[in-house]
Coordinates of N, CA, C and O in Angstrom, one line a residue:
X257 N -84.9 -58.0 27.6 CA -84.7 -58.8 28.8 C -84.0 -58.1 29.9 O -83.8 -58.6 31.0
X258 N -83.7 -56.8 29.7 CA -83.1 -56.0 30.8 C -81.9 -56.7 31.4 O -80.9 -57.0 30.8
X259 N -82.0 -56.8 32.7 CA -80.9 -57.4 33.5 C -81.3 -58.7 34.1 O -81.0 -59.0 35.3
X260 N -82.1 -59.5 33.4 CA -82.3 -60.9 33.8 C -81.1 -61.8 33.7 O -80.2 -61.4 32.9
X261 N -81.1 -62.9 34.4 CA -79.9 -63.8 34.4 C -79.6 -64.2 33.0 O -80.5 -64.1 32.1
X262 N -78.3 -64.5 32.8 CA -77.8 -64.6 31.4 C -77.3 -63.2 31.0 O -77.3 -62.8 29.9
X263 N -76.7 -62.6 32.1 CA -76.4 -61.2 32.0 C -75.4 -60.8 30.8 O -75.6 -59.8 30.2
X264 N -74.5 -61.7 30.5 CA -73.6 -61.4 29.4 C -74.3 -61.3 28.1 O -73.7 -60.8 27.1
X265 N -75.5 -61.8 28.0 CA -76.3 -61.7 26.8 C -77.2 -60.5 26.8 O -78.0 -60.3 25.8
X266 N -77.1 -59.6 27.7 CA -78.0 -58.5 27.9 C -77.4 -57.1 27.5 O -78.0 -56.1 27.7
X267 N -76.2 -57.2 27.0 CA -75.5 -55.9 26.6 C -74.5 -56.2 25.4 O -74.0 -57.3 25.3
X268 N -74.3 -55.2 24.5 CA -73.3 -55.4 23.5 C -71.9 -55.4 24.1 O -71.7 -54.8 25.1
X269 N -71.0 -56.1 23.4 CA -69.7 -56.3 24.0 C -69.0 -54.9 24.2 O -68.2 -54.8 25.1
X270 N -69.3 -53.9 23.4 CA -68.7 -52.6 23.6 C -69.2 -51.9 24.8 O -68.7 -50.8 25.1
X271 N -70.1 -52.5 25.5 CA -70.6 -51.9 26.8 C -70.0 -52.7 28.0 O -70.5 -52.6 29.1
X272 N -69.0 -53.5 27.7 CA -68.3 -54.2 28.8 C -67.4 -53.2 29.5 O -66.4 -52.7 29.0
X273 N -67.8 -52.8 30.7 CA -67.0 -51.8 31.4 C -66.4 -52.5 32.7 O -65.4 -52.0 33.1
X274 N -67.1 -53.5 33.2 CA -66.6 -54.1 34.4 C -66.1 -55.6 34.1 O -66.7 -56.2 33.3
X275 N -65.1 -56.0 34.9 CA -64.7 -57.4 34.8 C -64.5 -57.9 36.3 O -64.7 -57.1 37.2
X276 N -64.2 -59.1 36.4 CA -64.0 -59.7 37.8 C -63.1 -58.9 38.7 O -63.3 -58.8 39.9
X277 N -62.1 -58.3 38.1 CA -61.1 -57.5 38.9 C -61.7 -56.3 39.5 O -61.2 -55.7 40.5
X278 N -62.8 -55.8 38.9 CA -63.5 -54.6 39.4 C -64.4 -54.9 40.6 O -64.9 -54.0 41.3
X279 N -64.7 -56.1 40.8 CA -65.8 -56.5 41.8 C -65.1 -56.9 43.1 O -64.3 -57.7 43.2
X280 N -65.6 -56.1 44.2 CA -65.2 -56.5 45.5 C -66.4 -57.2 46.1 O -67.5 -56.8 45.9
X281 N -66.1 -58.3 46.8 CA -67.3 -59.1 47.4 C -67.2 -59.0 48.9 O -66.2 -59.1 49.5
X282 N -68.4 -59.0 49.5 CA -68.6 -59.1 50.9 C -68.2 -60.5 51.4 O -67.7 -60.7 52.4
X283 N -68.5 -61.4 50.5 CA -68.2 -62.8 50.9 C -67.6 -63.5 49.7 O -68.3 -63.9 48.8
X284 N -66.3 -63.7 49.7 CA -65.6 -64.4 48.6 C -66.1 -65.8 48.4 O -66.0 -66.4 47.4
X285 N -66.7 -66.3 49.5 CA -67.1 -67.7 49.6 C -68.1 -68.0 48.5 O -68.1 -69.1 47.9
X286 N -69.1 -67.2 48.2 CA -70.1 -67.6 47.2 C -70.3 -66.6 46.0 O -71.1 -66.9 45.2
X287 N -69.6 -65.5 45.9 CA -69.7 -64.6 44.8 C -68.9 -65.0 43.6 O -67.7 -65.2 43.7
X288 N -69.6 -65.2 42.5 CA -68.9 -65.4 41.2 C -68.7 -64.0 40.7 O -69.6 -63.4 40.2
X289 N -67.4 -63.5 40.8 CA -67.1 -62.2 40.4 C -67.4 -61.9 39.0 O -67.8 -60.8 38.6
X290 N -67.1 -62.8 38.1 CA -67.4 -62.6 36.7 C -68.9 -62.4 36.4 O -69.2 -61.6 35.6
X291 N -69.7 -63.2 37.0 CA -71.1 -63.1 36.9 C -71.6 -61.8 37.4 O -72.5 -61.1 36.8
X292 N -71.1 -61.4 38.6 CA -71.5 -60.1 39.1 C -71.1 -58.9 38.2 O -71.8 -58.0 38.0
X293 N -69.9 -59.0 37.6 CA -69.4 -58.0 36.7 C -70.3 -58.0 35.5 O -70.7 -56.9 35.0
X294 N -70.8 -59.1 35.0 CA -71.7 -59.2 33.8 C -73.0 -58.5 34.2 O -73.6 -57.8 33.4
X295 N -73.5 -58.8 35.4 CA -74.7 -58.1 35.9 C -74.5 -56.6 35.9 O -75.4 -55.8 35.4
X296 N -73.4 -56.1 36.4 CA -73.2 -54.7 36.4 C -73.1 -54.1 35.0 O -73.6 -53.0 34.8
X297 N -72.5 -54.8 34.1 CA -72.5 -54.4 32.7 C -73.9 -54.3 32.1 O -74.2 -53.4 31.3
X298 N -74.8 -55.2 32.5 CA -76.2 -55.2 32.0 C -76.9 -54.0 32.5 O -77.7 -53.3 31.8
X299 N -76.6 -53.6 33.8 CA -77.2 -52.4 34.3 C -76.7 -51.2 33.7 O -77.4 -50.2 33.4
X300 N -75.4 -51.2 33.4 CA -74.7 -50.0 32.8 C -75.3 -49.8 31.4 O -75.7 -48.7 31.0
X301 N -75.6 -50.9 30.7 CA -76.2 -50.8 29.3 C -77.6 -50.3 29.5 O -78.1 -49.4 28.7
X302 N -78.4 -50.8 30.4 CA -79.7 -50.4 30.6 C -79.8 -48.9 30.9 O -80.7 -48.2 30.4
X303 N -78.9 -48.4 31.7 CA -78.8 -47.0 32.0 C -78.5 -46.1 30.7 O -79.1 -45.1 30.5
X304 N -77.7 -46.7 29.9 CA -77.4 -46.0 28.6 C -78.7 -45.9 27.8 O -79.0 -44.9 27.2
X305 N -79.4 -47.0 27.6 CA -80.7 -47.0 26.9 C -81.7 -46.0 27.4 O -82.3 -45.2 26.7
X306 N -81.8 -46.0 28.8 CA -82.7 -45.0 29.4 C -82.3 -43.6 29.1 O -83.1 -42.7 28.8
X307 N -81.0 -43.3 29.1 CA -80.5 -42.0 28.9 C -80.8 -41.6 27.4 O -81.1 -40.4 27.1
X308 N -80.7 -42.5 26.5 CA -81.0 -42.2 25.1 C -82.5 -41.9 24.9 O -82.8 -41.0 24.1
X309 N -83.3 -42.6 25.6 CA -84.8 -42.3 25.6 C -85.0 -40.9 26.1 O -85.7 -40.1 25.5
X310 N -84.4 -40.6 27.2 CA -84.6 -39.2 27.8 C -84.1 -38.1 26.8 O -84.7 -37.1 26.6
X311 N -83.0 -38.4 26.2 CA -82.4 -37.4 25.2 C -83.4 -37.1 24.1 O -83.5 -36.0 23.6
X312 N -84.2 -38.1 23.7 CA -85.2 -37.9 22.6 C -86.3 -36.9 23.0 O -87.0 -36.3 22.2
X313 N -86.5 -36.8 24.3 CA -87.6 -36.0 24.8 C -87.2 -34.7 25.5 O -88.1 -33.9 26.0
X314 N -85.9 -34.5 25.7 CA -85.5 -33.4 26.5 C -85.8 -32.0 26.0 O -85.9 -31.0 26.8
X315 N -86.1 -31.9 24.7 CA -86.4 -30.6 24.1 C -87.9 -30.4 23.8 O -88.2 -29.6 23.0
X316 N -88.7 -31.1 24.5 CA -90.1 -31.0 24.3 C -90.8 -31.0 25.7 O -90.2 -31.2 26.7
X317 N -92.1 -30.8 25.7 CA -92.9 -30.8 26.9 C -93.2 -32.2 27.2 O -94.1 -32.8 26.8
X318 N -92.3 -32.8 28.1 CA -92.3 -34.3 28.2 C -92.0 -34.7 29.7 O -91.3 -34.1 30.4
X319 N -92.6 -35.8 29.9 CA -92.3 -36.6 31.2 C -92.0 -38.0 30.7 O -92.7 -38.6 29.9
X320 N -91.0 -38.6 31.3 CA -90.6 -40.0 31.1 C -90.6 -40.7 32.4 O -90.0 -40.2 33.4
X321 N -91.4 -41.7 32.5 CA -91.5 -42.5 33.7 C -91.0 -43.9 33.4 O -91.4 -44.6 32.5
X322 N -90.0 -44.3 34.2 CA -89.4 -45.7 34.0 C -89.4 -46.4 35.3 O -89.1 -45.8 36.4
X323 N -89.7 -47.7 35.3 CA -89.4 -48.6 36.4 C -89.2 -50.0 35.9 O -89.7 -50.4 34.8
X324 N -88.4 -50.7 36.7 CA -88.2 -52.1 36.3 C -89.4 -53.0 36.7 O -90.1 -52.6 37.6
X325 N -89.5 -54.1 36.1 CA -90.6 -55.0 36.4 C -90.4 -55.7 37.8 O -91.3 -56.1 38.5
X326 N -89.1 -55.9 38.1 CA -88.7 -56.4 39.4 C -87.3 -56.2 39.6 O -86.5 -55.8 38.7
X327 N -86.8 -56.4 40.8 CA -85.4 -56.3 41.1 C -84.7 -57.6 40.9 O -85.4 -58.6 40.5
X328 N -83.5 -57.7 41.1 CA -82.7 -58.9 40.9 C -81.7 -59.1 42.1 O -81.1 -58.1 42.5
X329 N -81.7 -60.2 42.7 CA -80.8 -60.5 43.8 C -79.6 -61.2 43.2 O -79.7 -62.2 42.5
X330 N -78.5 -60.6 43.4 CA -77.2 -61.1 42.8 C -76.2 -61.2 43.9 O -75.5 -60.2 44.2
X331 N -76.2 -62.3 44.6 CA -75.3 -62.6 45.7 C -75.4 -61.6 46.8 O -74.5 -61.3 47.6
X332 N -76.6 -61.0 47.0 CA -76.8 -60.1 48.1 C -76.8 -60.7 49.4 O -76.4 -60.1 50.4
X333 N -77.4 -61.9 49.6 CA -77.5 -62.5 50.9 C -76.9 -63.9 50.9 O -76.7 -64.5 51.9
X334 N -76.7 -64.5 49.7 CA -76.3 -65.9 49.6 C -75.8 -66.2 48.2 O -75.5 -65.2 47.5
X335 N -75.7 -67.4 47.9 CA -75.2 -67.8 46.5 C -76.3 -67.6 45.5 O -76.1 -67.9 44.3
X336 N -77.5 -67.1 45.9 CA -78.6 -67.0 45.0 C -78.4 -65.9 44.0 O -78.0 -64.8 44.3
X337 N -78.9 -66.2 42.7 CA -78.9 -65.2 41.7 C -80.3 -65.3 41.0 O -80.7 -66.4 40.6
X338 N -81.0 -64.2 40.9 CA -82.3 -64.2 40.2 C -83.3 -63.4 40.9 O -83.0 -62.5 41.7
X339 N -84.6 -63.8 40.7 CA -85.7 -63.0 41.3 C -86.8 -64.0 41.9 O -87.9 -63.6 42.0
X340 N -86.4 -65.2 42.1 CA -87.4 -66.2 42.6 C -87.6 -66.1 44.1 O -88.5 -66.6 44.6
X341 N -86.6 -65.5 44.9 CA -86.7 -65.4 46.3 C -87.4 -64.1 46.7 O -87.2 -63.1 46.1
X342 N -88.2 -64.1 47.7 CA -88.9 -62.9 48.2 C -88.0 -62.2 49.1 O -87.6 -62.6 50.2
X343 N -87.5 -61.0 48.6 CA -86.6 -60.2 49.4 C -86.7 -58.8 48.9 O -87.2 -58.5 47.8
X344 N -86.2 -57.9 49.7 CA -86.1 -56.5 49.3 C -85.4 -56.3 48.0 O -85.7 -55.4 47.2
X345 N -84.4 -57.1 47.7 CA -83.6 -56.9 46.5 C -84.4 -57.2 45.3 O -84.1 -56.7 44.2
X346 N -85.5 -58.0 45.4 CA -86.3 -58.3 44.3 C -87.5 -57.4 44.2 O -87.9 -57.0 43.1
X347 N -88.1 -56.9 45.3 CA -89.2 -56.0 45.2 C -88.9 -54.5 45.2 O -89.8 -53.8 44.8
X348 N -87.8 -54.1 45.6 CA -87.4 -52.7 45.5 C -86.8 -52.5 44.1 O -85.8 -53.1 43.7
X349 N -87.4 -51.6 43.4 CA -87.0 -51.4 42.0 C -86.7 -50.0 41.7 O -87.2 -49.0 42.4
X350 N -85.9 -49.7 40.7 CA -85.7 -48.3 40.2 C -87.0 -47.8 39.7 O -87.7 -48.4 39.0
X351 N -87.3 -46.6 40.1 CA -88.4 -45.8 39.7 C -88.0 -44.4 39.4 O -87.6 -43.7 40.3
X352 N -87.9 -44.1 38.1 CA -87.3 -42.8 37.7 C -88.4 -42.0 37.0 O -89.1 -42.5 36.1
X353 N -88.4 -40.7 37.4 CA -89.3 -39.7 36.7 C -88.4 -38.6 36.2 O -87.7 -38.0 37.0
X354 N -88.4 -38.5 34.9 CA -87.6 -37.4 34.2 C -88.7 -36.4 33.7 O -89.6 -36.8 33.0
X355 N -88.4 -35.1 33.9 CA -89.3 -34.1 33.3 C -88.4 -33.1 32.6 O -87.3 -32.7 33.1
X356 N -88.8 -32.7 31.4 CA -88.0 -31.7 30.6 C -88.2 -30.3 31.2 O -89.1 -30.0 32.0
X357 N -87.3 -29.4 30.8 CA -87.4 -28.0 31.2 C -88.8 -27.4 30.8 O -89.4 -26.7 31.6
X358 N -89.2 -27.7 29.6 CA -90.5 -27.2 29.1 C -91.6 -27.7 30.0 O -92.6 -27.0 30.3
X359 N -91.6 -29.0 30.4 CA -92.6 -29.6 31.3 C -92.6 -28.8 32.6 O -93.7 -28.5 33.1
X360 N -91.4 -28.6 33.2 CA -91.4 -27.8 34.5 C -92.0 -26.5 34.4 O -92.7 -26.1 35.3
X361 N -91.9 -25.8 33.3 CA -92.4 -24.5 33.1 C -93.9 -24.5 32.9 O -94.7 -23.8 33.5
X362 N -94.4 -25.4 32.0 CA -95.8 -25.5 31.6 C -96.7 -26.2 32.7 O -97.9 -26.0 32.7
X363 N -96.1 -27.0 33.5 CA -96.8 -27.8 34.5 C -96.2 -27.6 35.9 O -95.9 -28.6 36.6
X364 N -96.0 -26.4 36.3 CA -95.3 -26.1 37.5 C -95.8 -26.7 38.8 O -95.1 -27.3 39.6
X365 N -97.2 -26.7 38.9 CA -97.7 -27.3 40.1 C -97.6 -28.8 40.1 O -97.3 -29.4 41.2
X366 N -97.8 -29.5 39.0 CA -97.5 -30.9 38.9 C -96.1 -31.2 39.1 O -95.7 -32.2 39.9
X367 N -95.2 -30.5 38.6 CA -93.8 -30.7 38.8 C -93.4 -30.6 40.3 O -92.6 -31.4 40.8
X368 N -94.0 -29.6 41.0 CA -93.8 -29.5 42.4 C -94.3 -30.8 43.2 O -93.6 -31.3 44.1
X369 N -95.4 -31.3 42.8 CA -95.9 -32.6 43.4 C -95.0 -33.7 43.1 O -94.8 -34.6 43.9
X370 N -94.4 -33.8 41.9 CA -93.5 -34.8 41.5 C -92.2 -34.7 42.4 O -91.8 -35.7 42.9
X371 N -91.7 -33.5 42.6 CA -90.5 -33.4 43.5 C -90.9 -33.8 44.9 O -90.0 -34.4 45.5
X372 N -92.0 -33.5 45.4 CA -92.4 -33.8 46.8 C -92.6 -35.3 46.9 O -92.6 -35.8 48.1
X373 N -92.8 -36.0 45.9 CA -93.0 -37.5 45.9 C -91.7 -38.3 45.9 O -91.7 -39.5 45.9
X374 N -90.6 -37.6 45.9 CA -89.3 -38.3 45.6 C -89.0 -39.5 46.6 O -88.6 -40.5 46.1
X375 N -89.4 -39.4 47.8 CA -89.1 -40.5 48.8 C -90.4 -41.1 49.3 O -90.4 -41.8 50.3
X376 N -91.5 -41.0 48.5 CA -92.8 -41.4 48.9 C -92.9 -43.0 48.8 O -92.4 -43.6 47.9
X377 N -93.5 -43.6 49.9 CA -93.7 -45.1 49.8 C -94.7 -45.3 48.7 O -95.7 -44.5 48.5
X378 N -94.6 -46.4 47.9 CA -95.4 -46.5 46.8 C -95.4 -48.0 46.3 O -94.4 -48.7 46.5
X379 N -96.5 -48.4 45.7 CA -96.5 -49.7 45.0 C -96.9 -49.5 43.6 O -97.9 -48.8 43.3
X380 N -96.2 -50.0 42.7 CA -96.4 -49.7 41.3 C -97.7 -50.3 40.7 O -98.0 -50.0 39.6
X381 N -98.4 -51.1 41.5 CA -99.7 -51.5 41.0 C -100.7 -50.4 41.0 O -101.8 -50.5 40.4
X382 N -100.3 -49.2 41.6 CA -101.1 -48.0 41.5 C -100.7 -47.1 40.4 O -101.2 -46.0 40.3
X383 N -99.9 -47.6 39.5 CA -99.4 -46.8 38.4 C -100.5 -46.2 37.5 O -100.4 -45.0 37.1
X384 N -101.6 -46.9 37.3 CA -102.6 -46.4 36.4 C -103.2 -45.1 37.0 O -103.5 -44.1 36.3
X385 N -103.3 -45.0 38.4 CA -103.8 -43.8 39.0 C -102.8 -42.6 38.8 O -103.2 -41.5 38.7
X386 N -101.5 -43.0 38.9 CA -100.4 -41.9 38.6 C -100.5 -41.4 37.2 O -100.4 -40.2 37.0
X387 N -100.7 -42.3 36.3 CA -100.7 -41.9 34.8 C -101.9 -41.1 34.6 O -101.9 -40.1 33.8
X388 N -103.1 -41.5 35.1 CA -104.3 -40.7 35.0 C -104.1 -39.3 35.6 O -104.6 -38.3 35.0
X389 N -103.5 -39.2 36.7 CA -103.2 -37.9 37.4 C -102.3 -37.0 36.5 O -102.7 -35.9 36.3
X390 N -101.3 -37.6 36.0 CA -100.3 -36.8 35.1 C -101.1 -36.3 33.9 O -100.9 -35.2 33.4
X391 N -101.9 -37.2 33.3 CA -102.6 -36.8 32.1 C -103.8 -35.9 32.3 O -104.4 -35.3 31.4
X392 N -104.2 -35.7 33.6 CA -105.3 -34.9 33.9 C -106.7 -35.5 33.6 O -107.6 -34.9 33.3
X393 N -106.7 -36.9 33.6 CA -107.9 -37.6 33.2 C -108.6 -38.1 34.4 O -108.0 -38.7 35.3
X394 N -109.9 -37.9 34.5 CA -110.7 -38.5 35.6 C -111.7 -39.4 35.0 O -112.3 -39.1 34.0
X395 N -111.8 -40.6 35.6 CA -112.8 -41.6 35.1 C -113.2 -42.5 36.2 O -112.7 -42.4 37.3
X396 N -114.2 -43.3 35.9 CA -114.7 -44.2 36.9 C -113.5 -45.1 37.4 O -112.7 -45.5 36.7
X397 N -113.5 -45.3 38.7 CA -112.5 -46.1 39.4 C -111.1 -45.4 39.6 O -110.2 -46.0 40.2
X398 N -111.0 -44.2 39.1 CA -109.8 -43.5 39.3 C -109.8 -43.0 40.7 O -110.8 -42.4 41.2
X399 N -108.7 -43.2 41.5 CA -108.6 -42.8 42.9 C -107.4 -41.9 43.0 O -106.3 -42.4 43.1
X400 N -107.6 -40.6 43.1 CA -106.5 -39.6 43.1 C -105.5 -39.9 44.3 O -104.3 -39.7 44.1
X401 N -106.0 -40.4 45.4 CA -105.1 -40.7 46.5 C -104.1 -41.8 46.2 O -103.1 -42.0 47.0
X402 N -104.3 -42.6 45.2 CA -103.4 -43.7 44.8 C -102.3 -43.3 43.9 O -101.5 -44.1 43.5
X403 N -102.4 -42.0 43.4 CA -101.3 -41.5 42.5 C -100.1 -41.3 43.4 O -100.1 -40.7 44.5
X404 N -98.9 -41.6 42.8 CA -97.7 -41.3 43.4 C -97.5 -39.8 43.7 O -96.9 -39.4 44.7
X405 N -98.2 -39.0 42.9 CA -98.0 -37.5 43.0 C -99.3 -36.9 43.7 O -99.5 -35.7 43.6
X406 N -100.0 -37.7 44.5 CA -101.2 -37.2 45.2 C -100.9 -36.1 46.1 O -99.8 -36.1 46.8
X407 N -101.8 -35.1 46.1 CA -101.7 -34.0 47.1 C -101.9 -34.6 48.5 O -101.2 -34.2 49.4
X408 N -102.9 -35.4 48.6 CA -103.3 -36.0 49.9 C -102.5 -37.4 50.0 O -102.9 -38.3 49.3
X409 N -101.5 -37.5 50.8 CA -100.6 -38.7 50.8 C -101.1 -39.6 51.9 O -100.4 -40.6 52.2
X410 N -102.2 -39.4 52.6 CA -102.6 -40.2 53.7 C -102.7 -41.7 53.3 O -102.3 -42.6 54.1
X411 N -103.3 -42.0 52.2 CA -103.4 -43.4 51.8 C -102.1 -44.0 51.5 O -101.8 -45.1 52.0
X412 N -101.2 -43.3 50.7 CA -99.9 -43.9 50.4 C -99.1 -44.1 51.7 O -98.3 -45.1 51.7
X413 N -99.2 -43.2 52.6 CA -98.4 -43.4 53.8 C -98.9 -44.4 54.8 O -98.2 -45.0 55.6
X414 N -100.2 -44.8 54.7 CA -100.7 -45.8 55.6 C -101.0 -47.1 55.0 O -101.2 -48.1 55.7
X415 N -101.0 -47.2 53.7 CA -101.3 -48.5 53.0 C -100.4 -49.6 53.4 O -99.1 -49.4 53.4
X416 N -100.9 -50.7 53.8 CA -100.1 -51.9 54.0 C -99.7 -52.5 52.7 O -100.5 -52.7 51.8
X417 N -98.4 -52.7 52.5 CA -97.9 -53.1 51.2 C -97.6 -54.6 51.3 O -96.5 -55.0 51.9
X418 N -98.4 -55.5 50.8 CA -98.3 -56.9 50.9 C -97.6 -57.4 49.6 O -98.0 -57.0 48.5
X419 N -96.6 -58.3 49.8 CA -95.9 -58.9 48.7 C -96.0 -60.4 48.8 O -96.2 -60.9 49.9
X420 N -95.9 -61.1 47.7 CA -96.0 -62.5 47.7 C -97.1 -63.0 46.8 O -97.5 -62.3 45.8
X421 N -97.7 -64.1 47.1 CA -98.7 -64.7 46.3 C -99.7 -65.4 47.2 O -99.7 -65.3 48.4
X422 N -100.6 -66.2 46.6 CA -101.7 -66.9 47.4 C -101.1 -67.9 48.3 O -101.7 -68.3 49.3
X423 N -99.9 -68.4 48.1 CA -99.3 -69.4 49.0 C -98.5 -68.8 50.1 O -98.3 -69.4 51.2
X424 N -97.9 -67.7 49.9 CA -97.1 -67.0 50.9 C -97.1 -65.5 50.6 O -96.9 -65.1 49.5
X425 N -97.4 -64.7 51.7 CA -97.4 -63.3 51.5 C -96.9 -62.7 52.8 O -96.9 -63.3 53.9
X426 N -96.4 -61.5 52.7 CA -95.7 -60.8 53.8 C -95.9 -59.3 53.7 O -96.0 -58.8 52.6
X427 N -95.9 -58.6 54.8 CA -96.0 -57.2 54.9 C -94.6 -56.7 54.5 O -93.6 -56.9 55.2
X428 N -94.5 -56.0 53.4 CA -93.2 -55.6 52.8 C -92.5 -54.7 53.8 O -91.3 -54.8 54.0
X429 N -93.1 -53.8 54.5 CA -92.5 -52.9 55.4 C -91.9 -53.6 56.7 O -91.2 -52.9 57.4
X430 N -92.2 -54.8 56.9 CA -91.7 -55.6 58.0 C -90.6 -56.5 57.6 O -90.0 -57.2 58.4
X431 N -90.3 -56.6 56.3 CA -89.2 -57.4 55.8 C -87.8 -56.9 56.4 O -87.6 -55.7 56.5
X432 N -87.0 -57.8 56.7 CA -85.6 -57.4 57.2 C -84.7 -57.4 56.0 O -84.7 -58.0 55.1

């Protein structure tokens, strides 16, 4: 369940690092400091889990790609907590690429493309193209320009990124 609401249930008690006294709020008016501290603890625990996964692969020819399914808004703009509102806090997600030292050596040109993609605009619905690129697989409907690590970044840089659903959608890059 990652860091979904019900945060205090998302981490073992021995991963309690933050409490209400650690939380400073931009607006005391609507922030439940205890809930925000629980959210921070869930993120702290998630970071620990990810670091343990990376440790399992650090001594092999490995790449680890991680991203959240969505972000979470926790008192960022209002008294709202969750991911039901359309906002940058919900659609901007952690996207982490770890490569081992052996990977860097054995796949130097791919590693260079990975480094160059660090701040690239991207939508994770194109992940299949990124995974095929990393694996060196070409197949019908594979579009190399849709890979996060594409050499030709023209599509990624110009693509309109629409978020929402059939009832309401918006150009992500125009969100405030």
